[in-house]
Amino acid sequence: MKGVFFDIGSTLVTGPDISPSKAIAKILNIDANLVKDIIMVTDLTSSSDLVKALANIVKVEELTVHTDKIVHLWDTQESAAKEITGAAETVKSLKKMGLLIGLISDIWSPYYKSFKRACPDIAAIADSAALSFKDGVRKPNPVLFEKALASLNLTPDAAVMVGDSYVSDIEPAMMLGMRTVWCLFRPDSELSSIVRVFNGELKKPDYVIGTISQLLTLDLWS
């Protein structure tokens, strides 16, 4: 192996129980997918940018009533991420082994800022970052994975994808020929995929771990 790519949310950091798309949708009483299609693939730089973007799917009069709540959500997202125990030490250990480090994540801009605050060492040593809000595309679209591999000049068979979501992280990486490590930090949220893998309906990932620290115990690195 020459490189390791990490998902961010629920792989390296943990945060609020409800996603920002669902939180905004709940405030505005609209479909969360409409919100996701905007905030996860747009490089928003401020809460004002967010409010302007939401005006494309919500009547201005309704948005005005809830602007304070939207701004508050943005502000809280900027500090919501917490490092999962052992994440930084694990990534730094892999870096010391000579592996290239990359990030492949569906994430919006305030939470990425929060990730960098929570995991400054990881952010500093990452050799590349393929991020949905920067690149305008979300996983499981292979474009994000292909861009990440190209950024480090790696072929798929020389790289490992580590993530918590079978649908967004594991399956697309396997289809490209990458090795895969399914990190089940939140097994309850992956129950459907776990059952389908167990029943042979979905291809098994190369490895399954329960904590990010277990990554160092795998024979991938020998």
mmCIF file of C-alpha atoms in Angstrom:
data_model
loop_
_atom_site.group_PDB
_atom_site.id
_atom_site.type_symbol
_atom_site.label_atom_id
_atom_site.label_comp_id
_atom_site.label_asym_id
_atom_site.label_seq_id
_atom_site.Cartn_x
_atom_site.Cartn_y
_atom_site.Cartn_z
ATOM 1 C CA MET A 1 0.000 0.000 0.000
ATOM 2 C CA LYS A 2 1.130 3.505 -0.815
ATOM 3 C CA GLY A 3 -1.790 5.615 0.357
ATOM 4 C CA VAL A 4 -4.709 5.710 2.783
ATOM 5 C CA PHE A 5 -7.862 7.751 2.268
ATOM 6 C CA PHE A 6 -10.151 8.600 5.166
ATOM 7 C CA ASP A 7 -13.754 9.669 5.346
ATOM 8 C CA ILE A 8 -14.123 12.395 7.992
ATOM 9 C CA GLY A 9 -17.532 12.240 9.734
ATOM 10 C CA SER A 10 -17.938 9.244 12.077
ATOM 11 C CA THR A 11 -14.525 7.973 10.952
ATOM 12 C CA LEU A 12 -12.143 10.637 12.286
ATOM 13 C CA VAL A 13 -14.580 12.908 14.147
ATOM 14 C CA THR A 14 -17.975 12.668 15.754
ATOM 15 C CA GLY A 15 -20.563 15.412 15.983
ATOM 16 C CA PRO A 16 -24.264 16.172 16.363
ATOM 17 C CA ASP A 17 -26.708 13.280 16.088
ATOM 18 C CA ILE A 18 -28.646 15.015 13.307
ATOM 19 C CA SER A 19 -27.026 16.030 10.023
ATOM 20 C CA PRO A 20 -26.990 19.713 9.043
ATOM 21 C CA SER A 21 -29.239 18.956 6.067
ATOM 22 C CA LYS A 22 -31.854 17.405 8.338
ATOM 23 C CA ALA A 23 -31.466 20.172 10.915
ATOM 24 C CA ILE A 24 -32.029 22.905 8.333
ATOM 25 C CA ALA A 25 -34.886 20.950 6.759
ATOM 26 C CA LYS A 26 -36.526 20.624 10.161
ATOM 27 C CA ILE A 27 -36.262 24.371 10.780
ATOM 28 C CA LEU A 28 -37.720 25.212 7.371
ATOM 29 C CA ASN A 29 -40.112 22.237 7.157
ATOM 30 C CA ILE A 30 -38.771 21.130 3.776
ATOM 31 C CA ASP A 31 -37.223 17.995 2.249
ATOM 32 C CA ALA A 32 -33.720 17.371 3.622
ATOM 33 C CA ASN A 33 -32.549 16.152 0.217
ATOM 34 C CA LEU A 34 -33.210 19.603 -1.233
ATOM 35 C CA VAL A 35 -30.976 21.110 1.427
ATOM 36 C CA LYS A 36 -28.296 18.455 0.959
ATOM 37 C CA ASP A 37 -28.184 19.126 -2.777
ATOM 38 C CA ILE A 38 -27.165 22.685 -1.962
ATOM 39 C CA ILE A 39 -25.027 22.762 1.154
ATOM 40 C CA MET A 40 -22.919 19.655 0.487
ATOM 41 C CA VAL A 41 -21.809 20.661 -3.005
ATOM 42 C CA THR A 42 -21.475 24.430 -2.661
ATOM 43 C CA ASP A 43 -18.481 26.300 -1.274
ATOM 44 C CA LEU A 44 -20.382 28.515 1.157
ATOM 45 C CA THR A 45 -18.147 30.957 2.995
ATOM 46 C CA SER A 46 -20.540 32.396 5.570
ATOM 47 C CA SER A 47 -23.979 32.049 7.097
ATOM 48 C CA SER A 48 -25.076 34.867 4.808
ATOM 49 C CA ASP A 49 -24.025 32.746 1.836
ATOM 50 C CA LEU A 50 -26.095 29.891 3.241
ATOM 51 C CA VAL A 51 -29.215 32.037 3.639
ATOM 52 C CA LYS A 52 -28.834 33.325 0.069
ATOM 53 C CA ALA A 53 -28.452 29.780 -1.259
ATOM 54 C CA LEU A 54 -31.515 28.562 0.630
ATOM 55 C CA ALA A 55 -33.545 31.351 -0.955
ATOM 56 C CA ASN A 56 -33.472 29.231 -4.113
ATOM 57 C CA ILE A 57 -35.701 26.609 -2.501
ATOM 58 C CA VAL A 58 -37.602 28.539 0.209
ATOM 59 C CA LYS A 59 -39.785 31.603 -0.043
ATOM 60 C CA VAL A 60 -37.908 34.654 1.203
ATOM 61 C CA GLU A 61 -40.706 35.503 3.648
ATOM 62 C CA GLU A 62 -40.462 32.073 5.294
ATOM 63 C CA LEU A 63 -36.667 32.148 5.294
ATOM 64 C CA THR A 64 -36.616 35.548 6.975
ATOM 65 C CA VAL A 65 -38.640 34.212 9.904
ATOM 66 C CA HIS A 66 -36.042 31.486 10.547
ATOM 67 C CA THR A 67 -32.808 33.284 9.620
ATOM 68 C CA ASP A 68 -31.613 33.530 13.234
ATOM 69 C CA LYS A 69 -31.939 29.751 13.677
ATOM 70 C CA ILE A 70 -30.065 29.108 10.412
ATOM 71 C CA VAL A 71 -27.240 31.430 11.448
ATOM 72 C CA HIS A 72 -27.067 29.776 14.876
ATOM 73 C CA LEU A 73 -26.813 26.342 13.260
ATOM 74 C CA TRP A 74 -23.936 27.525 11.049
ATOM 75 C CA ASP A 75 -22.108 28.938 14.097
ATOM 76 C CA THR A 76 -22.533 25.754 16.143
ATOM 77 C CA GLN A 77 -21.375 23.573 13.234
ATOM 78 C CA GLU A 78 -18.068 25.461 13.191
ATOM 79 C CA SER A 79 -17.203 23.965 16.571
ATOM 80 C CA ALA A 80 -19.283 20.767 16.658
ATOM 81 C CA ALA A 81 -16.711 18.174 15.586
ATOM 82 C CA LYS A 82 -14.845 16.158 18.210
ATOM 83 C CA GLU A 83 -11.932 13.886 17.453
ATOM 84 C CA ILE A 84 -12.737 10.198 17.769
ATOM 85 C CA THR A 85 -10.334 8.789 20.317
ATOM 86 C CA GLY A 86 -7.139 7.619 18.676
ATOM 87 C CA ALA A 87 -7.825 9.135 15.248
ATOM 88 C CA ALA A 88 -4.914 11.573 15.186
ATOM 89 C CA GLU A 89 -2.405 9.091 16.596
ATOM 90 C CA THR A 90 -3.517 6.453 14.083
ATOM 91 C CA VAL A 91 -3.184 8.751 11.091
ATOM 92 C CA LYS A 92 0.173 10.072 12.297
ATOM 93 C CA SER A 93 1.449 6.512 12.726
ATOM 94 C CA LEU A 94 0.470 5.639 9.147
ATOM 95 C CA LYS A 95 2.182 8.790 7.932
ATOM 96 C CA LYS A 96 5.362 7.785 9.766
ATOM 97 C CA MET A 97 5.223 4.438 7.938
ATOM 98 C CA GLY A 98 5.647 6.391 4.721
ATOM 99 C CA LEU A 99 2.053 6.223 3.516
ATOM 100 C CA LEU A 100 0.390 9.111 1.727
ATOM 101 C CA ILE A 101 -2.672 10.426 3.566
ATOM 102 C CA GLY A 102 -5.828 11.629 1.834
ATOM 103 C CA LEU A 103 -9.330 12.718 2.792
ATOM 104 C CA ILE A 104 -12.482 11.861 0.805
ATOM 105 C CA SER A 105 -15.542 13.324 2.448
ATOM 106 C CA ASP A 106 -19.107 14.489 1.957
ATOM 107 C CA ILE A 107 -18.940 17.553 4.140
ATOM 108 C CA TRP A 108 -20.074 21.172 4.202
ATOM 109 C CA SER A 109 -17.817 24.121 4.849
ATOM 110 C CA PRO A 110 -18.520 25.009 8.525
ATOM 111 C CA TYR A 111 -18.145 21.405 9.637
ATOM 112 C CA TYR A 112 -14.870 21.051 7.700
ATOM 113 C CA LYS A 113 -13.647 24.108 9.609
ATOM 114 C CA SER A 114 -14.700 22.340 12.791
ATOM 115 C CA PHE A 115 -12.821 19.181 11.728
ATOM 116 C CA LYS A 116 -9.632 21.184 11.239
ATOM 117 C CA ARG A 117 -10.022 22.630 14.739
ATOM 118 C CA ALA A 118 -10.696 19.205 16.265
ATOM 119 C CA CYS A 119 -7.925 17.394 14.370
ATOM 120 C CA PRO A 120 -5.243 19.966 13.521
ATOM 121 C CA ASP A 121 -2.528 17.304 13.262
ATOM 122 C CA ILE A 122 -4.499 15.303 10.681
ATOM 123 C CA ALA A 123 -5.342 18.404 8.675
ATOM 124 C CA ALA A 124 -1.675 19.391 8.690
ATOM 125 C CA ILE A 125 -0.292 16.062 7.450
ATOM 126 C CA ALA A 126 -3.005 15.238 4.896
ATOM 127 C CA ASP A 127 -1.485 15.166 1.415
ATOM 128 C CA SER A 128 -4.814 15.726 -0.354
ATOM 129 C CA ALA A 129 -8.468 16.429 0.361
ATOM 130 C CA ALA A 130 -11.355 15.586 -1.984
ATOM 131 C CA LEU A 131 -14.304 17.352 -0.373
ATOM 132 C CA SER A 132 -17.856 17.492 -1.680
ATOM 133 C CA PHE A 133 -18.340 21.195 -1.009
ATOM 134 C CA LYS A 134 -15.109 22.022 -2.825
ATOM 135 C CA ASP A 135 -15.463 19.599 -5.718
ATOM 136 C CA GLY A 136 -19.200 19.957 -6.305
ATOM 137 C CA VAL A 137 -19.946 16.231 -6.193
ATOM 138 C CA ARG A 138 -20.930 13.817 -3.441
ATOM 139 C CA LYS A 139 -20.065 10.220 -2.711
ATOM 140 C CA PRO A 140 -20.755 7.569 -3.894
ATOM 141 C CA ASN A 141 -20.006 9.298 -7.205
ATOM 142 C CA PRO A 142 -16.666 7.761 -8.310
ATOM 143 C CA VAL A 143 -15.486 11.144 -9.556
ATOM 144 C CA LEU A 144 -14.538 12.167 -6.021
ATOM 145 C CA PHE A 145 -12.516 8.959 -5.518
ATOM 146 C CA GLU A 146 -10.849 9.217 -8.918
ATOM 147 C CA LYS A 147 -9.860 12.808 -8.220
ATOM 148 C CA ALA A 148 -8.417 11.807 -4.850
ATOM 149 C CA LEU A 149 -6.341 9.009 -6.385
ATOM 150 C CA ALA A 150 -5.104 11.254 -9.185
ATOM 151 C CA SER A 151 -4.119 13.973 -6.715
ATOM 152 C CA LEU A 152 -1.632 11.571 -5.114
ATOM 153 C CA ASN A 153 -0.718 9.824 -8.377
ATOM 154 C CA LEU A 154 -1.955 6.504 -7.007
ATOM 155 C CA THR A 155 -3.565 3.573 -8.787
ATOM 156 C CA PRO A 156 -6.610 2.079 -7.003
ATOM 157 C CA ASP A 157 -4.786 -1.132 -6.083
ATOM 158 C CA ALA A 158 -2.179 0.884 -4.185
ATOM 159 C CA ALA A 159 -4.706 2.645 -1.965
ATOM 160 C CA VAL A 160 -7.019 1.911 0.946
ATOM 161 C CA MET A 161 -10.345 3.605 1.707
ATOM 162 C CA VAL A 162 -11.347 3.837 5.373
ATOM 163 C CA GLY A 163 -14.904 4.902 6.115
ATOM 164 C CA ASP A 164 -18.017 4.273 8.177
ATOM 165 C CA SER A 165 -20.583 4.104 5.365
ATOM 166 C CA TYR A 166 -20.876 1.016 3.160
ATOM 167 C CA VAL A 167 -22.863 2.865 0.493
ATOM 168 C CA SER A 168 -20.813 6.062 0.411
ATOM 169 C CA ASP A 169 -17.304 4.831 1.265
ATOM 170 C CA ILE A 170 -16.851 1.089 0.873
ATOM 171 C CA GLU A 171 -18.888 0.133 -2.195
ATOM 172 C CA PRO A 172 -17.600 2.860 -4.553
ATOM 173 C CA ALA A 173 -14.005 2.246 -3.440
ATOM 174 C CA MET A 174 -14.359 -1.487 -4.082
ATOM 175 C CA MET A 175 -15.813 -0.828 -7.546
ATOM 176 C CA LEU A 176 -12.689 1.150 -8.411
ATOM 177 C CA GLY A 177 -10.391 -1.588 -7.133
ATOM 178 C CA MET A 178 -9.261 0.023 -3.876
ATOM 179 C CA ARG A 179 -8.780 -1.977 -0.693
ATOM 180 C CA THR A 180 -11.398 -1.187 1.919
ATOM 181 C CA VAL A 181 -11.697 -0.925 5.695
ATOM 182 C CA TRP A 182 -15.225 -0.542 7.056
ATOM 183 C CA CYS A 183 -14.961 1.346 10.346
ATOM 184 C CA LEU A 184 -18.169 0.648 12.233
ATOM 185 C CA PHE A 185 -18.072 3.509 14.692
ATOM 186 C CA ARG A 186 -21.874 3.726 14.439
ATOM 187 C CA PRO A 187 -22.990 0.154 13.676
ATOM 188 C CA ASP A 188 -26.641 1.025 14.321
ATOM 189 C CA SER A 189 -26.633 3.419 11.372
ATOM 190 C CA GLU A 190 -25.184 0.706 9.096
ATOM 191 C CA LEU A 191 -27.490 -2.093 10.208
ATOM 192 C CA SER A 192 -29.146 -2.569 6.807
ATOM 193 C CA SER A 193 -25.807 -2.883 5.000
ATOM 194 C CA ILE A 194 -24.406 -5.153 7.733
ATOM 195 C CA VAL A 195 -27.322 -7.551 7.287
ATOM 196 C CA ARG A 196 -26.945 -7.550 3.503
ATOM 197 C CA VAL A 197 -23.208 -8.249 3.743
ATOM 198 C CA PHE A 198 -23.886 -11.015 6.268
ATOM 199 C CA ASN A 199 -26.484 -12.566 3.918
ATOM 200 C CA GLY A 200 -24.134 -12.411 0.954
ATOM 201 C CA GLU A 201 -26.168 -9.781 -0.903
ATOM 202 C CA LEU A 202 -23.313 -7.272 -0.792
ATOM 203 C CA LYS A 203 -19.600 -7.868 -1.319
ATOM 204 C CA LYS A 204 -17.577 -8.042 1.870
ATOM 205 C CA PRO A 205 -15.064 -5.269 2.514
ATOM 206 C CA ASP A 206 -11.463 -6.373 3.015
ATOM 207 C CA TYR A 207 -11.563 -5.536 6.716
ATOM 208 C CA VAL A 208 -14.093 -4.482 9.348
ATOM 209 C CA ILE A 209 -13.001 -2.664 12.507
ATOM 210 C CA GLY A 210 -14.870 -1.203 15.449
ATOM 211 C CA THR A 211 -12.512 1.642 16.319
ATOM 212 C CA ILE A 212 -10.118 3.715 14.252
ATOM 213 C CA SER A 213 -7.183 2.625 16.433
ATOM 214 C CA GLN A 214 -7.654 -0.975 15.247
ATOM 215 C CA LEU A 215 -6.517 0.150 11.804
ATOM 216 C CA LEU A 216 -2.891 -0.178 12.897
ATOM 217 C CA THR A 217 -3.354 -3.857 13.774
ATOM 218 C CA LEU A 218 -4.304 -4.895 10.227
ATOM 219 C CA ASP A 219 -1.834 -6.767 8.032
ATOM 220 C CA LEU A 220 -2.339 -4.211 5.269
ATOM 221 C CA TRP A 221 0.845 -2.388 6.222
ATOM 222 C CA SER A 222 3.308 -5.264 6.426
#
